[in-house]
Tab-separated table of C-alpha atoms in Angstrom:
chain	number	residue	atom	x	y	z
A	12	MET	CA	125.629	-152.677	-151.816
A	13	THR	CA	128.505	-150.902	-150.076
A	14	ALA	CA	127.623	-147.496	-148.707
A	15	PRO	CA	129.521	-144.524	-150.156
A	16	PRO	CA	132.496	-143.287	-148.137
A	17	VAL	CA	132.484	-140.478	-145.657
A	18	LEU	CA	135.303	-138.026	-146.405
A	19	VAL	CA	136.747	-136.287	-143.358
A	20	THR	CA	138.585	-132.970	-143.431
A	21	LEU	CA	140.711	-131.897	-140.480
A	22	VAL	CA	140.895	-128.129	-140.012
A	23	THR	CA	143.562	-126.530	-137.847
A	24	GLY	CA	143.691	-122.873	-136.989
A	25	PRO	CA	144.041	-120.233	-134.279
A	26	CYS	CA	140.367	-119.747	-133.420
A	27	ARG	CA	137.028	-121.503	-133.784
A	28	SER	CA	135.431	-118.899	-136.083
A	29	LEU	CA	138.251	-119.124	-138.644
A	30	ARG	CA	138.206	-122.926	-138.520
A	31	ALA	CA	134.440	-122.932	-139.066
A	32	GLU	CA	134.768	-120.674	-142.121
A	33	ALA	CA	137.438	-122.931	-143.606
A	34	ALA	CA	135.418	-126.029	-142.824
A	35	ALA	CA	132.437	-124.624	-144.699
A	36	LEU	CA	134.506	-124.601	-147.909
A	37	VAL	CA	134.430	-128.387	-148.162
A	38	ALA	CA	132.009	-129.825	-145.649
A	39	ASP	CA	128.384	-130.781	-145.640
A	40	ARG	CA	128.536	-130.904	-141.844
A	41	VAL	CA	130.877	-129.083	-139.497
A	42	GLY	CA	132.004	-130.203	-136.058
A	43	GLU	CA	134.532	-129.181	-133.438
A	44	CYS	CA	136.894	-131.711	-131.901
A	45	ARG	CA	138.063	-131.021	-128.376
A	46	THR	CA	140.049	-132.946	-125.815
A	47	SER	CA	137.958	-134.647	-123.155
A	48	ASP	CA	140.149	-133.633	-120.226
A	49	GLY	CA	142.420	-130.960	-121.650
A	50	SER	CA	145.285	-133.367	-122.195
A	51	ASP	CA	144.322	-136.072	-124.653
A	52	ILE	CA	142.247	-136.901	-127.695
A	53	ASP	CA	140.488	-140.266	-127.713
A	54	ILE	CA	140.800	-141.436	-131.319
A	55	ASP	CA	138.206	-144.191	-130.871
A	56	ALA	CA	135.746	-141.640	-129.523
A	57	LEU	CA	136.554	-139.369	-132.464
A	58	VAL	CA	135.741	-142.161	-134.926
A	59	ALA	CA	132.479	-142.802	-133.075
A	60	ARG	CA	131.561	-139.116	-133.331
A	61	ILE	CA	132.209	-139.225	-137.076
A	62	ASP	CA	129.867	-142.214	-137.334
A	63	ASP	CA	127.178	-140.364	-135.403
A	64	ALA	CA	127.520	-137.281	-137.579
A	65	ALA	CA	127.504	-139.179	-140.868
A	66	PRO	CA	124.493	-138.150	-142.934
A	67	GLU	CA	122.056	-140.781	-144.116
A	68	ALA	CA	122.277	-139.597	-147.724
A	69	THR	CA	123.937	-142.064	-150.070
A	70	SER	CA	125.428	-139.614	-152.546
A	71	ASP	CA	129.159	-139.987	-153.181
A	72	GLY	CA	131.648	-137.496	-151.836
A	73	THR	CA	129.885	-136.682	-148.600
A	74	ALA	CA	132.297	-134.851	-146.301
A	75	ILE	CA	132.282	-134.311	-142.579
A	76	THR	CA	134.687	-131.772	-141.170
A	77	ILE	CA	136.306	-132.106	-137.759
A	78	ALA	CA	137.977	-128.853	-136.721
A	79	LEU	CA	140.965	-129.325	-134.430
A	80	GLY	CA	142.016	-126.517	-132.094
A	81	VAL	CA	145.669	-125.474	-132.133
A	82	ASP	CA	145.810	-125.732	-128.345
A	83	ASP	CA	145.144	-129.478	-128.412
A	84	VAL	CA	148.013	-131.462	-126.957
A	85	TYR	CA	148.401	-133.491	-130.141
A	86	ALA	CA	149.765	-131.700	-133.208
A	87	PRO	CA	147.652	-132.029	-136.389
A	88	ASP	CA	150.089	-134.517	-137.909
A	89	GLU	CA	149.834	-136.797	-134.864
A	90	VAL	CA	146.034	-136.673	-134.875
A	91	GLY	CA	145.938	-137.239	-138.631
A	92	PHE	CA	148.215	-140.283	-138.494
A	93	ALA	CA	146.365	-141.778	-135.523
A	94	LEU	CA	142.964	-141.202	-137.132
A	95	GLN	CA	144.094	-142.731	-140.429
A	96	ALA	CA	145.486	-145.780	-138.636
A	97	ALA	CA	142.267	-146.242	-136.678
A	98	LEU	CA	140.108	-145.916	-139.790
A	99	SER	CA	142.306	-148.293	-141.813
A	100	SER	CA	142.137	-150.873	-139.043
A	101	ARG	CA	138.380	-150.517	-138.845
A	102	ILE	CA	137.958	-151.028	-142.585
A	103	ARG	CA	140.025	-154.222	-142.427
A	104	CYS	CA	138.120	-155.625	-139.450
A	105	GLU	CA	134.600	-154.497	-140.306
A	106	ARG	CA	134.101	-154.847	-144.041
A	107	HIS	CA	130.461	-153.890	-143.985
A	108	GLU	CA	130.973	-150.592	-142.185
A	109	ARG	CA	130.604	-147.435	-144.172
A	110	PRO	CA	134.212	-146.512	-145.120
A	111	ILE	CA	135.634	-143.274	-143.739
A	112	HIS	CA	138.686	-141.585	-145.234
A	113	VAL	CA	140.718	-138.517	-144.298
A	114	ARG	CA	140.571	-136.348	-147.421
A	115	ASP	CA	142.076	-132.999	-146.450
A	116	VAL	CA	144.022	-131.192	-143.776
A	117	ILE	CA	143.353	-127.458	-144.075
A	118	ALA	CA	145.725	-125.150	-142.192
A	119	VAL	CA	144.385	-121.709	-141.304
A	120	VAL	CA	147.249	-119.385	-140.324
A	121	ARG	CA	147.107	-115.735	-139.325
A	122	GLY	CA	149.566	-113.391	-140.990
A	123	ASP	CA	151.055	-112.364	-137.655
A	124	GLU	CA	151.774	-116.023	-136.880
A	125	LEU	CA	153.880	-116.348	-140.025
A	126	ASP	CA	155.585	-113.076	-139.164
A	127	ARG	CA	157.068	-114.810	-136.119
A	128	LEU	CA	158.781	-117.297	-138.454
A	129	VAL	CA	159.872	-114.846	-141.150
A	130	ASN	CA	161.192	-112.397	-138.516
A	131	PRO	CA	162.433	-114.541	-135.601
A	132	HIS	CA	163.451	-111.462	-133.593
A	133	ARG	CA	159.727	-110.687	-133.236
A	134	ASP	CA	158.938	-114.086	-131.747
A	135	ASP	CA	158.062	-113.237	-128.164
A	136	GLY	CA	156.991	-116.779	-127.333
A	137	GLU	CA	153.429	-115.695	-126.524
A	138	GLY	CA	150.403	-117.656	-127.708
A	139	THR	CA	150.741	-120.675	-129.970
A	140	SER	CA	154.337	-121.860	-130.194
A	141	ALA	CA	156.281	-121.146	-133.384
A	142	GLN	CA	156.933	-124.889	-133.642
A	143	ARG	CA	153.202	-125.618	-133.673
A	144	ILE	CA	152.581	-122.922	-136.283
A	145	ALA	CA	155.252	-124.365	-138.578
A	146	THR	CA	153.906	-127.897	-138.123
A	147	ARG	CA	150.408	-126.687	-138.958
A	148	VAL	CA	151.672	-125.389	-142.316
A	149	GLU	CA	153.850	-128.435	-143.051
A	150	TYR	CA	151.089	-130.963	-142.443
A	151	ALA	CA	148.391	-129.564	-144.712
A	152	THR	CA	146.833	-130.192	-148.080
A	153	ALA	CA	145.974	-126.482	-148.325
A	154	VAL	CA	147.186	-123.407	-146.440
A	155	ILE	CA	144.912	-120.384	-145.948
A	156	VAL	CA	146.782	-117.310	-144.711
A	157	VAL	CA	144.358	-114.854	-143.117
A	158	GLY	CA	144.784	-111.113	-142.677
A	159	GLU	CA	147.815	-108.889	-143.080
A	160	ALA	CA	150.868	-111.061	-143.673
A	161	PRO	CA	154.603	-110.365	-144.003
A	162	ALA	CA	155.976	-109.821	-147.485
A	163	ARG	CA	157.467	-113.308	-147.703
A	164	ALA	CA	154.549	-115.204	-146.141
A	165	ALA	CA	153.724	-117.129	-149.317
A	166	ASP	CA	157.417	-117.922	-149.869
A	167	LEU	CA	157.689	-119.260	-146.316
A	168	ALA	CA	154.586	-121.427	-146.666
A	169	TYR	CA	155.831	-122.768	-150.007
A	170	ALA	CA	159.272	-123.587	-148.568
A	171	LEU	CA	157.648	-125.507	-145.705
A	172	ASN	CA	155.058	-127.292	-147.842
A	173	PRO	CA	155.780	-127.044	-151.598
A	174	ARG	CA	152.837	-129.162	-152.750
A	175	ALA	CA	149.991	-127.440	-150.915
A	176	PRO	CA	148.016	-124.580	-152.506
A	177	ILE	CA	148.601	-121.348	-150.570
A	178	LEU	CA	145.800	-118.772	-150.404
A	179	LEU	CA	146.265	-115.261	-148.962
A	180	VAL	CA	142.852	-113.867	-148.010
A	181	ASP	CA	141.096	-111.492	-145.617
A	182	ARG	CA	138.897	-114.307	-144.274
A	183	PRO	CA	138.611	-118.015	-145.158
A	184	ALA	CA	135.031	-117.414	-146.331
A	185	SER	CA	136.305	-115.051	-149.033
A	186	VAL	CA	137.944	-117.993	-150.830
A	187	GLY	CA	134.578	-119.360	-151.843
A	188	ALA	CA	133.558	-123.012	-151.701
A	189	TYR	CA	133.507	-123.410	-155.489
A	190	ARG	CA	137.027	-122.051	-155.900
A	191	PHE	CA	138.424	-124.173	-153.080
A	192	ARG	CA	136.853	-127.396	-154.304
A	193	ARG	CA	138.525	-126.909	-157.693
A	194	LEU	CA	142.020	-126.626	-156.201
A	195	ILE	CA	144.339	-129.555	-156.795
A	196	ARG	CA	145.499	-130.755	-153.392
A	197	PRO	CA	147.976	-133.541	-152.517
A	198	PRO	CA	146.670	-136.713	-150.883
A	199	VAL	CA	146.948	-136.905	-147.123
A	200	ASP	CA	148.970	-140.121	-147.365
A	201	ASP	CA	151.887	-138.224	-148.949
A	202	LEU	CA	152.223	-135.455	-146.393
A	203	ALA	CA	154.689	-137.244	-144.129
A	204	SER	CA	157.285	-137.472	-146.900
A	205	GLU	CA	156.491	-134.409	-149.010
A	206	GLN	CA	157.221	-131.602	-146.575
A	207	GLY	CA	159.903	-129.163	-147.690
A	208	TRP	CA	162.623	-130.410	-145.374
A	209	MET	CA	161.953	-134.048	-146.254
A	210	LEU	CA	162.241	-133.244	-149.960
A	211	ALA	CA	165.543	-131.460	-149.333
A	212	LEU	CA	166.968	-134.460	-147.474
A	213	SER	CA	166.009	-136.741	-150.359
A	214	ASP	CA	167.521	-134.328	-152.910
A	215	ARG	CA	164.058	-133.627	-154.372
A	216	ALA	CA	163.742	-130.056	-153.120
A	217	PRO	CA	161.782	-127.837	-155.542
A	218	ARG	CA	163.189	-124.574	-156.811
A	219	LEU	CA	162.576	-121.939	-154.141
A	220	PRO	CA	161.654	-118.281	-154.740
A	221	ARG	CA	164.475	-115.813	-155.259
A	222	GLY	CA	166.206	-114.935	-152.007
A	223	VAL	CA	164.903	-118.080	-150.281
A	224	ASN	CA	167.152	-121.118	-150.020
A	225	SER	CA	167.789	-124.304	-148.097
A	226	VAL	CA	171.009	-125.710	-146.701
A	227	VAL	CA	171.533	-129.391	-145.887
A	228	PHE	CA	174.137	-130.243	-143.258
A	229	ARG	CA	175.338	-133.850	-143.087
A	230	ASP	CA	178.174	-135.395	-141.095
A	231	PRO	CA	178.654	-138.837	-139.517
A	232	ARG	CA	180.321	-137.462	-136.355
A	233	PRO	CA	178.355	-136.606	-133.203
A	234	PHE	CA	178.160	-133.087	-131.788
A	235	HIS	CA	179.943	-131.984	-128.643
A	236	PRO	CA	176.883	-130.761	-126.688
A	237	GLY	CA	178.628	-127.812	-125.043
A	238	ARG	CA	180.025	-126.479	-128.309
A	239	LEU	CA	176.732	-127.060	-130.112
A	240	ASP	CA	174.917	-124.979	-127.508
A	241	GLU	CA	177.350	-122.117	-128.084
A	242	VAL	CA	177.021	-122.401	-131.871
A	243	VAL	CA	173.222	-122.235	-131.669
A	244	ARG	CA	173.254	-119.208	-129.364
A	245	VAL	CA	176.110	-117.246	-130.912
A	246	CYS	CA	176.705	-118.360	-134.495
A	247	LEU	CA	173.365	-119.343	-136.065
A	248	THR	CA	172.068	-115.761	-135.971
A	249	PRO	CA	170.735	-113.620	-138.851
A	250	GLN	CA	173.801	-111.396	-138.890
A	251	ASN	CA	176.090	-114.427	-139.209
A	252	VAL	CA	174.261	-116.936	-141.412
A	253	GLY	CA	171.102	-115.254	-142.771
A	254	THR	CA	167.575	-115.571	-141.391
A	255	ILE	CA	166.670	-119.165	-140.532
A	256	TRP	CA	162.904	-119.607	-140.781
A	257	ARG	CA	162.782	-123.313	-140.074
A	258	SER	CA	165.198	-126.194	-139.533
A	259	ARG	CA	164.409	-129.887	-139.180
A	260	GLY	CA	166.373	-133.101	-139.065
A	261	VAL	CA	168.045	-135.697	-136.885
A	262	VAL	CA	170.898	-135.077	-134.491
A	263	ARG	CA	173.452	-137.074	-132.479
A	264	LEU	CA	174.968	-135.770	-129.248
A	265	ALA	CA	178.177	-137.445	-128.088
A	266	SER	CA	177.002	-137.320	-124.470
A	267	ARG	CA	173.937	-139.398	-125.421
A	268	ALA	CA	175.634	-142.187	-127.331
A	269	GLY	CA	173.283	-144.598	-129.074
A	270	ALA	CA	170.309	-142.210	-129.053
A	271	VAL	CA	168.940	-140.311	-132.036
A	272	GLY	CA	167.451	-136.873	-131.472
A	273	SER	CA	164.999	-134.766	-133.447
A	274	TRP	CA	166.212	-131.255	-134.337
A	275	SER	CA	163.430	-128.728	-134.890
A	276	SER	CA	163.616	-124.944	-134.888
A	277	ALA	CA	160.999	-122.337	-135.733
A	278	GLY	CA	161.007	-118.658	-134.946
A	279	ALA	CA	163.595	-118.015	-132.257
A	280	HIS	CA	163.375	-121.439	-130.623
A	281	LEU	CA	165.201	-124.760	-131.072
A	282	ASN	CA	163.868	-128.063	-129.733
A	283	LEU	CA	166.067	-131.142	-129.394
A	284	ASP	CA	163.790	-134.059	-128.566
A	285	PRO	CA	164.177	-137.846	-128.436
A	286	THR	CA	163.007	-139.935	-131.365
A	287	GLY	CA	162.931	-143.315	-129.671
A	288	LEU	CA	165.335	-144.623	-132.344
A	289	THR	CA	168.572	-146.370	-131.346
A	290	ASP	CA	171.645	-147.824	-133.029
A	291	ASP	CA	170.041	-151.263	-132.882
A	292	GLU	CA	167.611	-150.445	-135.683
A	293	PRO	CA	168.503	-151.155	-139.334
A	294	ASP	CA	169.283	-148.266	-141.676
A	295	ILE	CA	169.601	-145.877	-138.756
A	296	ILE	CA	171.241	-142.544	-139.533
A	297	SER	CA	174.774	-142.513	-138.137
A	298	GLY	CA	175.237	-138.790	-137.659
A	299	GLN	CA	173.697	-135.429	-138.420
A	300	GLU	CA	171.147	-134.675	-141.148
A	301	ILE	CA	169.663	-131.199	-140.737
A	302	VAL	CA	167.870	-128.958	-143.247
A	303	PHE	CA	167.833	-125.175	-142.812
A	304	VAL	CA	165.311	-123.057	-144.740
A	305	GLY	CA	165.308	-119.297	-144.746
A	306	GLU	CA	166.150	-116.008	-146.397
A	307	ARG	CA	169.595	-115.530	-147.953
A	308	LEU	CA	171.184	-118.313	-145.961
A	309	ARG	CA	174.985	-118.513	-146.161
A	310	GLU	CA	175.769	-122.192	-146.616
A	311	THR	CA	179.503	-121.830	-145.968
A	312	GLU	CA	178.948	-120.094	-142.638
A	313	ILE	CA	176.305	-122.588	-141.478
A	314	THR	CA	178.543	-125.519	-142.399
A	315	ARG	CA	181.573	-123.943	-140.730
A	316	ALA	CA	179.683	-123.148	-137.522
A	317	LEU	CA	178.154	-126.600	-137.143
A	318	GLY	CA	181.406	-128.266	-138.173
A	319	ALA	CA	183.149	-126.587	-135.250
A	320	ALA	CA	180.694	-128.277	-132.875
A	321	LEU	CA	181.475	-131.796	-134.133
A	322	LEU	CA	183.889	-134.044	-132.259
A	323	ALA	CA	187.514	-133.650	-133.295
A	324	ASP	CA	189.634	-136.709	-134.157
A	325	ASP	CA	191.163	-136.987	-130.677
A	326	GLU	CA	187.718	-136.687	-129.098
A	327	LEU	CA	186.371	-139.430	-131.328
A	328	MET	CA	189.233	-141.696	-130.267
A	329	ALA	CA	188.423	-141.073	-126.575
A	330	GLY	CA	185.157	-143.029	-126.919
A	331	PRO	CA	181.684	-142.992	-125.348
A	332	MET	CA	182.844	-143.273	-121.739
A	333	GLU	CA	184.729	-139.985	-122.091
A	334	TRP	CA	181.884	-138.408	-124.069
A	335	ALA	CA	179.488	-139.093	-121.197
A	336	SER	CA	181.493	-136.667	-119.060
A	337	TYR	CA	180.984	-133.728	-121.439
A	338	SER	CA	178.957	-130.781	-120.196
A	339	ASP	CA	175.487	-131.137	-121.720
A	340	PRO	CA	173.246	-128.048	-121.342
A	341	PHE	CA	170.317	-129.424	-123.332
A	342	PRO	CA	167.188	-130.757	-121.569
A	343	ALA	CA	167.282	-134.463	-120.725
A	344	TRP	CA	165.492	-136.841	-123.070
A	345	ASP	CA	162.638	-138.811	-121.627
A	346	ARG	CA	162.484	-141.885	-123.838
A	347	GLY	CA	158.915	-142.462	-122.697
A	348	HIS	CA	157.831	-139.311	-124.554
A	349	ALA	CA	159.850	-139.790	-127.717
A	350	HIS	CA	158.399	-138.745	-131.064
């Protein structure tokens, strides 16, 4: 007879005590996952630790919780995907092993962390990066906001992750295990395509709270990197376009012809990173697709500002050899670290 599955819950949060409280809401056993050398997580070793911690009881629904620290090099989505892939491969290769499934990803977020996203001017860059905080909320089956939070904290969390239950509490323990276990939470397998910005790109964005909106910018032309830098610094500011809480998408820079970049902003910071995608791949996006989420965003102004950074007709005609000579102030892309 096949043994019942072990259900794993990943818990992300700013400190061990808060993660432990959240873990106790769902888990029969609680553990803490740490990097072995401060720079990497060994997924195979993580699976082995889950095996070792698995209780001998044969009752269905047994859960083991692995709490992941926010300072780990891998973001929770990367760990979750890697762990799922490893477990799926193991199930295929070793049919008699006790199956292990990732059931939940619980995000614990302090109110002051969300304040850095809702009020970008307060983002001093200290502590956990705003990007990591936003990712923690986006890749979650439930979001627990702890302590005093900004007025629009729940609206922000909903805009980032519309399907996840959002709980505003003094401490995770105050939720209560019974209450949490009765919450309807989305399956982990859907998280990669059900984040707020992904829904907006696919025209499936849910209705957002009053005063909160999203803007989708699409254009097949590449950006002039110098003009885009100026637009980001001067034009995409709260006084000009409204308060941008989060923006995500794909980007093309004329000076980096053939490469597709990842656009990601949170708080006061914008990251343009390589994706590893090139024009050789089928169904590749030809230009810009960026989603902006925030408070009272002015779509016309955002579109006008970004439109001014696109290549003009004469610049398009000049071709990639000319584009390569454009001033490009953005950090170089190391294709070996694309994501």
